[in-house]
mmCIF file of C-alpha atoms and ligand atoms in Angstrom:
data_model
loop_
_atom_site.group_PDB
_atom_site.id
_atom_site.type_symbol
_atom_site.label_atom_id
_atom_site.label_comp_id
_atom_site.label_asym_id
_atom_site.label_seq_id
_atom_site.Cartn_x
_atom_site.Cartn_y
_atom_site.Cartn_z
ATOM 1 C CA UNK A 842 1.335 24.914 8.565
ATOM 2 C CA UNK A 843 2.592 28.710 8.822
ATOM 3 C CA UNK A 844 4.206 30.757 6.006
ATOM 4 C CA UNK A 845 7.916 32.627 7.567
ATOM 5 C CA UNK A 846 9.889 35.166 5.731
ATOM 6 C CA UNK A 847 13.274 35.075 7.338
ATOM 7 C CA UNK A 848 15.742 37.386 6.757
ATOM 8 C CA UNK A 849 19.261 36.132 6.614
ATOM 9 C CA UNK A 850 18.743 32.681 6.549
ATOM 10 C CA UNK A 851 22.513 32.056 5.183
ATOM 11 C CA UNK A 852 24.045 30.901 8.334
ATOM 12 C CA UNK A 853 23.884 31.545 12.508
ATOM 13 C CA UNK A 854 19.808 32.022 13.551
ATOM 14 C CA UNK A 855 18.732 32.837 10.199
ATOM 15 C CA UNK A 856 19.760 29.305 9.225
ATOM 16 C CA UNK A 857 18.885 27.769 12.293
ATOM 17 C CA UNK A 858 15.321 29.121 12.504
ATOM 18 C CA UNK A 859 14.777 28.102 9.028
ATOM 19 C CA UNK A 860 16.056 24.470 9.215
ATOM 20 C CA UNK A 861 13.839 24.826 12.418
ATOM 21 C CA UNK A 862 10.478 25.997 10.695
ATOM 22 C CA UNK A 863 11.093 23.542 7.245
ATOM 23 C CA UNK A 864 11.428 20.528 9.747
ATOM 24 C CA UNK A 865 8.298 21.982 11.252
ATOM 25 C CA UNK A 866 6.240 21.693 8.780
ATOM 26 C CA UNK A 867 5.765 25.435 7.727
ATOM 27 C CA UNK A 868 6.785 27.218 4.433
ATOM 28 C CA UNK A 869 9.575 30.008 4.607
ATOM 29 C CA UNK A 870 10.929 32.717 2.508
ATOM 30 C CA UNK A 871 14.341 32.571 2.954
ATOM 31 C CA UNK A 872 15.256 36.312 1.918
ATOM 32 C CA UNK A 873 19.429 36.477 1.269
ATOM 33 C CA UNK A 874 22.141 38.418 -0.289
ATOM 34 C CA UNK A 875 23.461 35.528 -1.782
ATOM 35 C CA UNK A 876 20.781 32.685 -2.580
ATOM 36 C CA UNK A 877 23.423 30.100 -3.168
ATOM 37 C CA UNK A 878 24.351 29.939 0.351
ATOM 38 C CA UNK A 879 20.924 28.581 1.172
ATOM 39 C CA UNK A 880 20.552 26.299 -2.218
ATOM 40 C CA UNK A 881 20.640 23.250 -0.005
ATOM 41 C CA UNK A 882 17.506 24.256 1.863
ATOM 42 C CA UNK A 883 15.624 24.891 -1.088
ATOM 43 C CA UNK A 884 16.721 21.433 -2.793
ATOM 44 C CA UNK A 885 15.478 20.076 0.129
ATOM 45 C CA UNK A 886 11.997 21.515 0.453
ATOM 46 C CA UNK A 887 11.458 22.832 -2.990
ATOM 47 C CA UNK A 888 7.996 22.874 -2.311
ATOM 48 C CA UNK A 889 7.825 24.565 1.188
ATOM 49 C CA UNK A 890 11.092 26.263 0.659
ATOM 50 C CA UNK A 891 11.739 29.852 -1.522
ATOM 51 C CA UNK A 892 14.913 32.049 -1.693
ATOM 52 C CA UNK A 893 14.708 35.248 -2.533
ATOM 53 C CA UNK A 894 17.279 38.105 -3.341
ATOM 54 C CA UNK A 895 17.133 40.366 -0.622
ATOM 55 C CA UNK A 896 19.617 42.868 0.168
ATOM 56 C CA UNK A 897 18.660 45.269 3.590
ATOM 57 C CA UNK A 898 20.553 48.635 2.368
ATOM 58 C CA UNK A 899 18.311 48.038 -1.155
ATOM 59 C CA UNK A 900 14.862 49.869 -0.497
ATOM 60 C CA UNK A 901 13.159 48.650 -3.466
ATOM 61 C CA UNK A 902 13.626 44.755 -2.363
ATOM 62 C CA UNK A 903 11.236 45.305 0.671
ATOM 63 C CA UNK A 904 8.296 45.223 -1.213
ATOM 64 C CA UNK A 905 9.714 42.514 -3.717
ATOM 65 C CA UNK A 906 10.199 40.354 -1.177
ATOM 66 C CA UNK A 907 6.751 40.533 0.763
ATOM 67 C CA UNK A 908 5.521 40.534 -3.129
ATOM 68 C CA UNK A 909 7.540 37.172 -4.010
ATOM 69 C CA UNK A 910 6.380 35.753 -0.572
ATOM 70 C CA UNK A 911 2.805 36.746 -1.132
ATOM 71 C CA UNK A 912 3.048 35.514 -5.073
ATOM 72 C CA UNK A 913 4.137 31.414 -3.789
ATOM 73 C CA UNK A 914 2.591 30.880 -0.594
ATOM 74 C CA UNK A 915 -0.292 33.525 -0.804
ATOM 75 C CA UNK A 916 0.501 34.970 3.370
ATOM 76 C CA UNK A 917 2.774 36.196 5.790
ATOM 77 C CA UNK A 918 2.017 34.721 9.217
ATOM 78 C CA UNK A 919 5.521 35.512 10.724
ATOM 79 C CA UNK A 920 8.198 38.298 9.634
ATOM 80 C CA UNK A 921 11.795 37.212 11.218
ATOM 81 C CA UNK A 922 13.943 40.527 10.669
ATOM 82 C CA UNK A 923 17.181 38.435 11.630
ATOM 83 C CA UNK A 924 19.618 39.654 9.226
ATOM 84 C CA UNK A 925 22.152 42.446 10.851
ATOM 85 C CA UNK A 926 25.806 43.418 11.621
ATOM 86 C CA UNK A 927 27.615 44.719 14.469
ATOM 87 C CA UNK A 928 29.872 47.624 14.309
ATOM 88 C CA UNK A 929 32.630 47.747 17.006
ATOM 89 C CA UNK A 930 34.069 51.451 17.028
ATOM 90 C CA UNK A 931 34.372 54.415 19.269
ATOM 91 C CA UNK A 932 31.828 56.961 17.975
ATOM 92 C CA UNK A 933 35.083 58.896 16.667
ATOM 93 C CA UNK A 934 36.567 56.490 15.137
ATOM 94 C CA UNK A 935 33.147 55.693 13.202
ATOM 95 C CA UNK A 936 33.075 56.838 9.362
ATOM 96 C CA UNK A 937 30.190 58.599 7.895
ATOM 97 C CA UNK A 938 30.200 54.991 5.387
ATOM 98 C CA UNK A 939 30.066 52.707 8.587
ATOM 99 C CA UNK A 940 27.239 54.970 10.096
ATOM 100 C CA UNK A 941 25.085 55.160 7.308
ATOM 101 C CA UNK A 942 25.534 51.379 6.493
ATOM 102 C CA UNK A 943 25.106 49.994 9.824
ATOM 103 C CA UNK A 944 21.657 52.040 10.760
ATOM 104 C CA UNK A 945 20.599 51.609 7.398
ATOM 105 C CA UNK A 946 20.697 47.540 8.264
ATOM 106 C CA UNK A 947 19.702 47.349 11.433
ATOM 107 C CA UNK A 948 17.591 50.095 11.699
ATOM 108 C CA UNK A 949 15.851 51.583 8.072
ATOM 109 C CA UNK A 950 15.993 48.454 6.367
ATOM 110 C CA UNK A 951 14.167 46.220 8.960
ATOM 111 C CA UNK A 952 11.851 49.138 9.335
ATOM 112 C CA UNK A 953 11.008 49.361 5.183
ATOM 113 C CA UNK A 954 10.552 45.694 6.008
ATOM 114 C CA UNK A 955 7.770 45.739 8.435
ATOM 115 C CA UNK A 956 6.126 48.865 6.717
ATOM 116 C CA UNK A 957 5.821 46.679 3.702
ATOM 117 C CA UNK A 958 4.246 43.167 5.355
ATOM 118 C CA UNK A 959 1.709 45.268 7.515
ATOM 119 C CA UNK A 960 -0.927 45.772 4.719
ATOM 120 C CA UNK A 961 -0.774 41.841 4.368
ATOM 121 C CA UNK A 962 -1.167 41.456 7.556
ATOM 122 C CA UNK A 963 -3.707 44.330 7.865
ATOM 123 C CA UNK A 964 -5.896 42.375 5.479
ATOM 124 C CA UNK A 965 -5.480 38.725 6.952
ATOM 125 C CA UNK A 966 -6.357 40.656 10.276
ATOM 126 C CA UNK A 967 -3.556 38.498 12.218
ATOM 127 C CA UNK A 968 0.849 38.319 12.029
ATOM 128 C CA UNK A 969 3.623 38.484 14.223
ATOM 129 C CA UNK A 970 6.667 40.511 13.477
ATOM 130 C CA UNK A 971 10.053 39.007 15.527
ATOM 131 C CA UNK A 972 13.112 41.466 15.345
ATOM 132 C CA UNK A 973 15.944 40.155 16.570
ATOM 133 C CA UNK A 974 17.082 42.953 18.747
ATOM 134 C CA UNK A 975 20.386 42.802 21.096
ATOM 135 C CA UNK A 976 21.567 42.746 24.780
ATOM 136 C CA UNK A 977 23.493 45.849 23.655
ATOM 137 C CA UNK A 978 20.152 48.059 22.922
ATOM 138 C CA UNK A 979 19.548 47.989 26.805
ATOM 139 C CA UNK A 980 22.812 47.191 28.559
ATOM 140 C CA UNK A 981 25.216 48.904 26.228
ATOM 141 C CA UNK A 982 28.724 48.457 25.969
ATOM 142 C CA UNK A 983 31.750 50.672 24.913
ATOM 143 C CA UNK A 984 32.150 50.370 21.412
ATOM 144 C CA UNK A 985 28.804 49.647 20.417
ATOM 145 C CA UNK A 986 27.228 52.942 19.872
ATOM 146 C CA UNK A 987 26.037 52.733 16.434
ATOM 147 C CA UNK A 988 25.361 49.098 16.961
ATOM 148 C CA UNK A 989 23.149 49.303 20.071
ATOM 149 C CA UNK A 990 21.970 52.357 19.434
ATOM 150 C CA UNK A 991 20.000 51.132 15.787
ATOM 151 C CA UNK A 992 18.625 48.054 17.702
ATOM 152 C CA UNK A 993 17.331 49.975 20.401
ATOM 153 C CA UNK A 994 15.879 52.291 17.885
ATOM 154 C CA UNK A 995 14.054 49.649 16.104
ATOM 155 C CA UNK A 996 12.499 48.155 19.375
ATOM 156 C CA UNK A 997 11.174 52.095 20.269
ATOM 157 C CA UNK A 998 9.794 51.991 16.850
ATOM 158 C CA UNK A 999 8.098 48.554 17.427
ATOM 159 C CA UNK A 1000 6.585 49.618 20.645
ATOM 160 C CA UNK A 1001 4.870 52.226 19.049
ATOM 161 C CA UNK A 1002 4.084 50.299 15.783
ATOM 162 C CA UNK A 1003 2.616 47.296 17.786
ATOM 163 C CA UNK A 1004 -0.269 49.697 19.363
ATOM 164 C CA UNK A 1005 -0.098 51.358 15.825
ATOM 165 C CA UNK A 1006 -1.566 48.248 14.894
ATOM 166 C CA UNK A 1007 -2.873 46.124 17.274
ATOM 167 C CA UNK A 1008 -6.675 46.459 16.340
ATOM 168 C CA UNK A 1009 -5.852 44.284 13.242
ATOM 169 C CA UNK A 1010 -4.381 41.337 15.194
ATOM 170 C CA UNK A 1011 -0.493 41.732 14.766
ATOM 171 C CA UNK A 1012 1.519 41.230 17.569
ATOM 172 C CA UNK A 1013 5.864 42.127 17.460
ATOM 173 C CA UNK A 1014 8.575 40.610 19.635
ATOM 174 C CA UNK A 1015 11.745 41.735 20.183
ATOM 175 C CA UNK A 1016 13.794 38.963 20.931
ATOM 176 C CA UNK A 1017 17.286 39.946 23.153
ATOM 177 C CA UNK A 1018 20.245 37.710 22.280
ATOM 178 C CA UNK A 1019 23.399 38.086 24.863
ATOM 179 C CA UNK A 1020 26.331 36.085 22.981
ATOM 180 C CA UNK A 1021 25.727 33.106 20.686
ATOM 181 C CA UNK A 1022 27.646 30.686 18.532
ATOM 182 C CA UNK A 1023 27.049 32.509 15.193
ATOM 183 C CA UNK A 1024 29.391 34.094 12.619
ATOM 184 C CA UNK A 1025 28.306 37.325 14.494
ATOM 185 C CA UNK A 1026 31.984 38.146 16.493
ATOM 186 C CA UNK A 1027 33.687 36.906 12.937
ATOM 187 C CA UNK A 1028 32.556 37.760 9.549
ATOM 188 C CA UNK A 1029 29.501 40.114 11.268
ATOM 189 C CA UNK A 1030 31.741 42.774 13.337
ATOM 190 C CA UNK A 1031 32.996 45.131 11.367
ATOM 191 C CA UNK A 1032 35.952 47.095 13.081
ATOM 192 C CA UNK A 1033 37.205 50.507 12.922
ATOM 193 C CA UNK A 1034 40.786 51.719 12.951
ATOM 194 C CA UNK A 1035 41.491 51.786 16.962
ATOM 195 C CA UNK A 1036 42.785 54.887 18.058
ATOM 196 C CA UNK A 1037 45.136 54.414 21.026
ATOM 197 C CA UNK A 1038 42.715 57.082 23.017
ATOM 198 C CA UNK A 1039 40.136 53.816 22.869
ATOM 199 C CA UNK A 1040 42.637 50.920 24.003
ATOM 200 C CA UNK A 1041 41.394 51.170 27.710
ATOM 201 C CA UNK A 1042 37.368 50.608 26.604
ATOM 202 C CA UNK A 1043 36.659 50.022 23.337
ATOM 203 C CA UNK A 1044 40.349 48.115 23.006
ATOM 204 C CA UNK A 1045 39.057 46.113 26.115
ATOM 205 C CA UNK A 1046 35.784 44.868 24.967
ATOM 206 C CA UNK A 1047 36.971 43.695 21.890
ATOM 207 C CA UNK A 1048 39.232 41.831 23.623
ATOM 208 C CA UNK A 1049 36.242 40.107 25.388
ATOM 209 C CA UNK A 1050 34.506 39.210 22.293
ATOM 210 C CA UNK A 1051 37.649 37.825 20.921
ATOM 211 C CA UNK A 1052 38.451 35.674 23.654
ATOM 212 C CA UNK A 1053 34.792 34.618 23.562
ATOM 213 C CA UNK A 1054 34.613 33.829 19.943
ATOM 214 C CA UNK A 1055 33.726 29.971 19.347
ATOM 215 C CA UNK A 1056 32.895 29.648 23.073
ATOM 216 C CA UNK A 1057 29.756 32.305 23.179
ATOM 217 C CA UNK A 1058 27.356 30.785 26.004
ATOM 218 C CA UNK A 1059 24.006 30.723 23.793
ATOM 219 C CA UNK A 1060 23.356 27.629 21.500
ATOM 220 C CA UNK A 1061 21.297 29.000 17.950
ATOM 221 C CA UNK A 1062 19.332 25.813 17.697
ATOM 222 C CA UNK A 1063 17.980 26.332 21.371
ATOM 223 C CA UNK A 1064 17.313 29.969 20.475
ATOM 224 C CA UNK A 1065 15.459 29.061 17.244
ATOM 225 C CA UNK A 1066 12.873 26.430 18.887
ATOM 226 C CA UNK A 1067 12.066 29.182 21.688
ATOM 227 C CA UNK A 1068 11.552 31.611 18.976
ATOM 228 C CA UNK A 1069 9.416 29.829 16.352
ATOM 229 C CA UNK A 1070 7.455 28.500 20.128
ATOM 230 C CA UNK A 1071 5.850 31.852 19.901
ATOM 231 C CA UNK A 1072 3.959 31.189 16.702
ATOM 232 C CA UNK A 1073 1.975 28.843 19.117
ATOM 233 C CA UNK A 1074 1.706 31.761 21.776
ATOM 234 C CA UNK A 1075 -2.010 33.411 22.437
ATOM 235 C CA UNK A 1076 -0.268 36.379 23.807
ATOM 236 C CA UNK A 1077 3.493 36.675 22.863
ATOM 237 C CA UNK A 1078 5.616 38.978 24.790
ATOM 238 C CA UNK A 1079 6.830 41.896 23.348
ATOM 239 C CA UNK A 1080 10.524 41.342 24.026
ATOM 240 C CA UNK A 1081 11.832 37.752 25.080
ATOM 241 C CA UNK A 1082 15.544 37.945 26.588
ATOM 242 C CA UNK A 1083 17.715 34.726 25.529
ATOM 243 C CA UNK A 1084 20.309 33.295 27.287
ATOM 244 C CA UNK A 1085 21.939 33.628 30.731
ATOM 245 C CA UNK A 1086 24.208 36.653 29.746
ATOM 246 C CA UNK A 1087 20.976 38.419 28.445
ATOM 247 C CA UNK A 1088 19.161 38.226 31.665
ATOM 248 C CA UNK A 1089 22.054 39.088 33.483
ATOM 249 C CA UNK A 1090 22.697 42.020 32.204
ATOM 250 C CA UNK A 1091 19.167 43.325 31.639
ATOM 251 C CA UNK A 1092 18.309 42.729 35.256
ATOM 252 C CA UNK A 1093 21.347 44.712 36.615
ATOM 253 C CA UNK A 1094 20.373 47.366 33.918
ATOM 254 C CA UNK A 1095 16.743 47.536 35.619
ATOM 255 C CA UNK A 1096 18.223 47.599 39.292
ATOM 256 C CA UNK A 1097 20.204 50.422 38.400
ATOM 257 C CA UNK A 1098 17.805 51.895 36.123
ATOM 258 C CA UNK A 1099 15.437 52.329 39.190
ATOM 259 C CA UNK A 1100 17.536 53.117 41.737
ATOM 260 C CA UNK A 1101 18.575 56.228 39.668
ATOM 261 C CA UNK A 1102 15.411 57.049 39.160
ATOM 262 C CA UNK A 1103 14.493 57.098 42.741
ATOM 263 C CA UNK A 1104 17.612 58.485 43.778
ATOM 264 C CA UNK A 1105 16.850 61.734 41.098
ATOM 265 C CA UNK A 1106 13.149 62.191 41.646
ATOM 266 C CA UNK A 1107 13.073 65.069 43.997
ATOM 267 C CA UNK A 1108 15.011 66.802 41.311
ATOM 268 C CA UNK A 1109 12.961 66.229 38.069
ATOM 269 C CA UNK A 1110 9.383 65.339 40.019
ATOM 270 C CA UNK A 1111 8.562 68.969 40.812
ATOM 271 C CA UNK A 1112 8.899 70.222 37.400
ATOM 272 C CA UNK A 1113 5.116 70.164 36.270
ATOM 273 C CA UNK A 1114 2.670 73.064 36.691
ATOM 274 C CA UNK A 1115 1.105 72.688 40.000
ATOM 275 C CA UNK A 1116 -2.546 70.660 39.320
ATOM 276 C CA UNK A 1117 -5.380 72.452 37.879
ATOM 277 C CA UNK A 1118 -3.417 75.207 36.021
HETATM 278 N N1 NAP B 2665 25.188 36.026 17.673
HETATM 279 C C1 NAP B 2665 25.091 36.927 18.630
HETATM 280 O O1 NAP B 2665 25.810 36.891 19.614
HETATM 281 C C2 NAP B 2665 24.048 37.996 18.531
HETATM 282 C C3 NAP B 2665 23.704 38.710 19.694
HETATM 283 C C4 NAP B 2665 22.734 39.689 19.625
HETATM 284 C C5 NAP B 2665 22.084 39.935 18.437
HETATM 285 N N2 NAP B 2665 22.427 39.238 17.305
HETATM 286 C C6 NAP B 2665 21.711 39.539 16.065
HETATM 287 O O2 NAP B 2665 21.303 38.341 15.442
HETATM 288 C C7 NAP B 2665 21.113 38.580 14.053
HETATM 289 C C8 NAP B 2665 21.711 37.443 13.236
HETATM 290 O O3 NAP B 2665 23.106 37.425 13.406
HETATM 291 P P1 NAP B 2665 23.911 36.071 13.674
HETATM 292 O O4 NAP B 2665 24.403 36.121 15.061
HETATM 293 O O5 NAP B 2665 23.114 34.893 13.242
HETATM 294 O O6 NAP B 2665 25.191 36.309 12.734
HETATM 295 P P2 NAP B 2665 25.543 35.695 11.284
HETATM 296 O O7 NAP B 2665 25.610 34.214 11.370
HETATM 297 O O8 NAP B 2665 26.783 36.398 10.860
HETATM 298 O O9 NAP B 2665 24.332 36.116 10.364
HETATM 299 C C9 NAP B 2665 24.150 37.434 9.897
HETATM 300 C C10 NAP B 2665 23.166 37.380 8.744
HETATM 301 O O10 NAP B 2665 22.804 38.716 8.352
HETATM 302 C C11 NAP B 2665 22.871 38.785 6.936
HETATM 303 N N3 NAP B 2665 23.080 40.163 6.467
HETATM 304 C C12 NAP B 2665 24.018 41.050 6.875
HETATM 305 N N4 NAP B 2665 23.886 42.206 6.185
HETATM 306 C C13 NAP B 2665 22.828 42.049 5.343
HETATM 307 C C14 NAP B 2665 22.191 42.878 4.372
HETATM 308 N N5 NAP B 2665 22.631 44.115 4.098
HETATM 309 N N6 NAP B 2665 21.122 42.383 3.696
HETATM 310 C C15 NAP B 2665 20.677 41.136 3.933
HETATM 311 N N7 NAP B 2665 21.253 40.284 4.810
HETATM 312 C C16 NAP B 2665 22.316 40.739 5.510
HETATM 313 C C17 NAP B 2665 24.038 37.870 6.564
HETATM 314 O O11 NAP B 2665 23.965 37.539 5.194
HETATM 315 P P3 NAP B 2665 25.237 37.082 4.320
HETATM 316 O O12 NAP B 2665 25.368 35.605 4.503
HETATM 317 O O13 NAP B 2665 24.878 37.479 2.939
HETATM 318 O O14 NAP B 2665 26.437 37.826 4.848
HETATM 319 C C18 NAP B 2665 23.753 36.702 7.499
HETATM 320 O O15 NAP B 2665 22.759 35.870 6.958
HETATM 321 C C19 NAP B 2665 21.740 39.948 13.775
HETATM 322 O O16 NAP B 2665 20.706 40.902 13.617
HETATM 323 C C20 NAP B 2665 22.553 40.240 15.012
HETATM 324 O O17 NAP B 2665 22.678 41.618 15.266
HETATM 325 C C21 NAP B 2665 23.404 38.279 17.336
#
């Protein structure tokens, strides 16, 4: 048995990787904005099962919440930093407000997060952090600046966090969702305003994700067994792409990635002092 604090274990993963991990056998944290919406769970498992108030733009919860986790199951084998948003806006059309709040989800607050578990796991010399990251941190689309851009800042910050702390046993995964049936294209995109400058791209991919709502390729349940498979894993990876769409678009991403890299290197090679000076 394995002690989880999820984040955002209302509905979509979050709830799915916690109904996952309870009919496990392991004990989770189930860290939400509104513990009500995850009552059932708890009535359920009272024993193995704890909600706790935890709001991601609210620094002081962090701590409170690794503190309430630590106080009723007494460690922290796997952080799940599921919780998040996405904003769909043209970097114009973005407000101060929806900057701020966004990063400060997807990016800060998952960051305070991890900061505030690694002492545990320091101390019980093993853990795995999961993020779930995004397609859209490595094969971006328009509208998704702020969105993809505070994912793929968390994963840089991982990478170097993981070697940060890999002498004491703790491992991270990113884990790289392409569409799935969640509440994610609903209730979790905010929009801006569109401006009719953005019809053609912006205006065009939300059209996409529309169209897709209800019918997103990638099934939560099958993403939540895969995840909580890596608790059994000697040597997780440090991202895991899910879904068809995911490795799709990652794997063009690479092609072109080094093909542009080939295609430049004669330019930006030659730019080092020559050897020995
Ligand atoms: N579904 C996809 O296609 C997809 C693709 C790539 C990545 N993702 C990522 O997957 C994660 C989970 O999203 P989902 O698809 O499962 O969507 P979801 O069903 O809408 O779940 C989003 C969760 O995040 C929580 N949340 C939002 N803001 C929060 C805050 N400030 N503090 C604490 N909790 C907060 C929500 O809590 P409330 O119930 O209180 O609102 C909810 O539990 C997100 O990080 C998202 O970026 C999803």
């Amino acid at each position: 048995m394995k002690t989880l604090l999820i984040t955002g274990a209302s509905t979509g993963f979050g709830r799915s990787l916690t109904e996952e991990a309870l009919q496990r056998g392991h004990q989770v944290a189930l860290a939400v904005r509104n513990p009500e919406a995850v009552a059932d769970l708890v009535a359920k498992h009272p024993e193995r099962a704890l909600a706790i108030h935890f709001d991601l733009t609210k620094p002081a919860d962090a701590f409170r919440a690794i503190n309430e986790t630590i106080e009723k199951f007494g460690a922290i084998d796997m952080l799940i930093n599921n919780a998040g948003y996405g904003l769909l806006a043209s970097l114009e059309e973005t407000t101060d407000a929806q900057l701020e709040r966004n990063l400060e989800t997807n990016f800060t607050g998952p960051l305070r997060l991890i900061r505030a578990v690694i002492p545990v796991m320091r101390e019980q010399k093993s853990g795995h952090i999961v993020n779930l990251s995004a397609i859209a941190a490595y094969a971006n689309h328009a509208g998704f600046a702020v969105y993809g851009g505070a994912k793929a800042a968390l994963d840089a910050a991982c990478d170097a966090a993981a070697q940060d702390v890999a002498p004491y046993g703790i491992k991270f995964t990113s884990v790289v969702p392409g569409p799935f049936r969640t509440d994610f294209i609903g209730r979790s995109l905010e929009h801006s305003p569109r401006m009719p400058a953005y019809e053609a791209t912006v205006g065009k991919f939300s059209a996409f994700l529309e169209k897709m709502n209800g019918r997103q390729p990638g099934d939560p349940d099958k993403a939540a067994r895969a995840i909580l498979d890596l608790l059994n894993a000697e040597k997780p990876p440090f991202r895991l792409l899910l879904g068809g769409y995911a490795y799709t678009m990652f794997a063009k991403k690479l092609a072109s990635q080094e093909a542009e890299m080939k295609a430049w290197k004669e330019v930006g090679l030659p730019t080092d002092f020559p050897p020995g000076e």
